XYZ file of C-alpha atoms in Angstrom:
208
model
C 0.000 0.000 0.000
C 1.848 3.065 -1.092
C 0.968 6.327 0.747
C 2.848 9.738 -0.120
C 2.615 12.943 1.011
C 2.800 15.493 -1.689
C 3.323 19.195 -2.098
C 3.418 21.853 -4.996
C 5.030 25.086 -5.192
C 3.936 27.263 -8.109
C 5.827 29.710 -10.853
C 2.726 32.096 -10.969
C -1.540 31.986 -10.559
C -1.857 29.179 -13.389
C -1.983 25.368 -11.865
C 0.130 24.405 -14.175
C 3.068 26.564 -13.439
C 4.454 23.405 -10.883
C 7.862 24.973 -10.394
C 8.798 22.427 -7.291
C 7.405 19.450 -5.831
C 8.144 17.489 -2.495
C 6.926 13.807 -1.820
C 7.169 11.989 1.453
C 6.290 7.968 1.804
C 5.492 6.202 4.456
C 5.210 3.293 5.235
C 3.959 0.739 7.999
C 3.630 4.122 9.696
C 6.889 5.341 9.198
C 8.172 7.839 7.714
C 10.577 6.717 5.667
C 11.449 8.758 2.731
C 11.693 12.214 0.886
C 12.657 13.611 -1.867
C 12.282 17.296 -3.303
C 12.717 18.332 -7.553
C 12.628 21.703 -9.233
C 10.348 21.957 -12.261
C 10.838 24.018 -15.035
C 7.156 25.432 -15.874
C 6.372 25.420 -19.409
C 5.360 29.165 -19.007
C 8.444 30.187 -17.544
C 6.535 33.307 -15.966
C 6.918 33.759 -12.112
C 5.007 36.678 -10.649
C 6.759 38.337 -7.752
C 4.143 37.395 -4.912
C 5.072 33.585 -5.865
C 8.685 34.597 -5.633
C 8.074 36.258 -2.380
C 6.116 33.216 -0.684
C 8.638 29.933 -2.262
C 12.100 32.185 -3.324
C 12.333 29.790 -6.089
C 13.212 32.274 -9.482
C 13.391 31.400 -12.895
C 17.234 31.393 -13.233
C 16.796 28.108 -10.364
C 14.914 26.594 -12.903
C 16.313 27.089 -16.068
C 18.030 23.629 -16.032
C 15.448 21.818 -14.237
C 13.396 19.154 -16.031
C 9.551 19.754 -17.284
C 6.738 17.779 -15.300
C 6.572 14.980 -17.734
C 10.205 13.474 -16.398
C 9.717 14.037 -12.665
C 6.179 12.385 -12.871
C 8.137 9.894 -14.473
C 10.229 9.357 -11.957
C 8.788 8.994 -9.178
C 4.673 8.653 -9.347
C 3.843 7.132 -12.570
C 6.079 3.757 -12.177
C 4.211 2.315 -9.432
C 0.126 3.398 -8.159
C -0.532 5.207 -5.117
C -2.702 3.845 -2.436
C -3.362 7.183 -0.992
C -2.371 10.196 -1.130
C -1.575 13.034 1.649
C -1.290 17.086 0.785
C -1.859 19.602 2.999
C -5.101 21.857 1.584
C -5.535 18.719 -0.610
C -7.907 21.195 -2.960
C -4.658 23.315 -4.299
C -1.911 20.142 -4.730
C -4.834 18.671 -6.626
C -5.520 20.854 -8.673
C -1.518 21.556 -9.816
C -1.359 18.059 -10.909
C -4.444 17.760 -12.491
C -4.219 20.877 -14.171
C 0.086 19.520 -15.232
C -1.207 16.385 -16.414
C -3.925 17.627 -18.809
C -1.256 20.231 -19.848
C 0.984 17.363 -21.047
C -1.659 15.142 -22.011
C -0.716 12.255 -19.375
C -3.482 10.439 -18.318
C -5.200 10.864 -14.922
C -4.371 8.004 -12.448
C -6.550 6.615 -10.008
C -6.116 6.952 -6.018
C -7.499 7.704 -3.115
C -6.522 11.097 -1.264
C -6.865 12.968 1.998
C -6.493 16.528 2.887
C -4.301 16.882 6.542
C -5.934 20.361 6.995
C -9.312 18.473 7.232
C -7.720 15.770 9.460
C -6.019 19.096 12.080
C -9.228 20.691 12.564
C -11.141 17.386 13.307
C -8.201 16.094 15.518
C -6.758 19.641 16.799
C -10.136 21.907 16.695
C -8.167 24.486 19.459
C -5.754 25.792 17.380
C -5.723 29.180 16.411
C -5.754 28.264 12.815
C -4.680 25.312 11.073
C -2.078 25.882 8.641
C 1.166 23.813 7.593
C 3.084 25.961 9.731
C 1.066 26.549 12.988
C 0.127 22.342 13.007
C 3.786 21.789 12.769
C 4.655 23.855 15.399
C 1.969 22.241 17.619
C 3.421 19.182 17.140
C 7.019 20.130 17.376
C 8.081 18.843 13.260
C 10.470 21.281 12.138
C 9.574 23.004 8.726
C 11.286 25.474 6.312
C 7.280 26.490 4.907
C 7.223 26.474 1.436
C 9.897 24.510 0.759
C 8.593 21.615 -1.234
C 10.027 18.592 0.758
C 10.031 19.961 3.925
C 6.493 20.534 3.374
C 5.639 17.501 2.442
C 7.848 16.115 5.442
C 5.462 17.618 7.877
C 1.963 17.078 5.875
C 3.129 13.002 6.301
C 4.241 14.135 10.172
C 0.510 15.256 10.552
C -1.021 12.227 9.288
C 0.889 10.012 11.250
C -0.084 12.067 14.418
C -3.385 12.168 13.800
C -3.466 8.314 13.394
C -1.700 7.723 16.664
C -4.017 10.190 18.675
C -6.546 8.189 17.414
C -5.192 5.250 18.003
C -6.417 4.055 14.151
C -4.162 0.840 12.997
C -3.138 2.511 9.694
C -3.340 5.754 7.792
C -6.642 4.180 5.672
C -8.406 3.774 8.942
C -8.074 7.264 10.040
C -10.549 9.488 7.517
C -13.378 6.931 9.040
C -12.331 7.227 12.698
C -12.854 11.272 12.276
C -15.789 11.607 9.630
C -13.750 12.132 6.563
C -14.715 10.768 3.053
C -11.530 10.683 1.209
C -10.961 12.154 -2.195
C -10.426 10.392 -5.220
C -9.351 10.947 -8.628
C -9.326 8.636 -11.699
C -9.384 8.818 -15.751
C -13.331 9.603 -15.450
C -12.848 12.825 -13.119
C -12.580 13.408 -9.244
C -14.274 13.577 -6.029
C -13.325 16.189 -3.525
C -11.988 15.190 0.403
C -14.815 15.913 2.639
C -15.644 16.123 6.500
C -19.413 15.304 5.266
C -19.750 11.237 6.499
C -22.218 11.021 3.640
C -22.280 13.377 0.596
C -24.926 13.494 -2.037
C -22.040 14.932 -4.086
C -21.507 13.230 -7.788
C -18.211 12.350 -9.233
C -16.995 15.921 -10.951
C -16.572 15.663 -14.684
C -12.617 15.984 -16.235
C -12.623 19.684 -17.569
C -9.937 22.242 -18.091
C -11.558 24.444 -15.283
C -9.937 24.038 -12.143
């Protein structure tokens, strides 16, 4: 059962401007791996707010290989059980906005959003961001840098499954009311708190 914890930084406002990724795996609830890769957008235009918030630039880039070969590398030669990203609804929508850009085929897994999983296991906190879960929980962080975010969105998971005592990270979203996410080549269904949704699979479309 492969479970990875994913995150996207972004060249500009367009989802498919993936200028760095981070991926964390885990398994048998361990953390046990992760790795981070700079991605050279096809638009190589990076606005100065995305600049400000990541401090990746184009120059860092300029090298760097398209999406294609680091989806390549290390999601597309074996499936994902489930998958982890912290505000699932953004990472989501980077890589399904990067695959239709390159024409790759969607893939099918399960996913689960850690912000839902703080509020339901951490409702106190002042807010429930990357950074301010983190520091709850004492995992260090550099925010917005790819791995390290990905590091601690795969920290909160496993957390969250020991406070509640769940055998594995595909018992948790049960144990605390989630419905997981899930996206395959027909389209996607969001993460939601909502036991029971009346919600139908979303079609595949360009409009993210």
């Amino acid at each position: 059962m492969r479970v990875i914890a994913l995150d996207f930084e972004t060249a500009n406002e367009g989802r498919a401007s993936a200028c760095a990724v981070g991926l964390s795996w885990i398994e048998s609830g361990t953390l046990v791996r992760t790795e981070q890769r700079l991605i050279r957008p096809k638009d190589m235009r990076f606005s100065s707010m995305n600049i400000a918030i990541h401090g990746i630039f184009p120059e860092d880039v300029a090298d760097q290989p398209e999406f294609p070969e680091v989806w390549s590398e290390f999601i597309a030669k074996e499936p994902i059980s489930l998958l982890l990203a912290h505000n699932a609804a953004f990472d989501m929508s980077v890589l399904r906005a990067s695959l239709d850009l390159y024409g790759i085929a969607w893939p099918s897994f399960s996913y689960l959003c850690t912000v839902k999983v703080a509020r339901a296991i951490w409702p106190d906190l002042p807010n429930h961001r990357l950074s301010t879960v983190a520091e709850h929980l004492g995992v260090d962080l550099i925010h917005h840098q790819a791995g390290s975010d990905a590091q601690a969105c795969a920290a909160i998971a496993l957390a969250a499954m020991n406070e509640t005592a769940c055998a594995d990270l595909f018992e948790l979203p049960a144990a605390i009311g989630i419905t997981l996410g899930s996206l395959c080549a027909d389209g996607y269904q969001p993460c939601r708190v909502e036991p029971k949704s009346k919600s139908r699979l979303r079609s595949r479309h360009p409009a993210y």
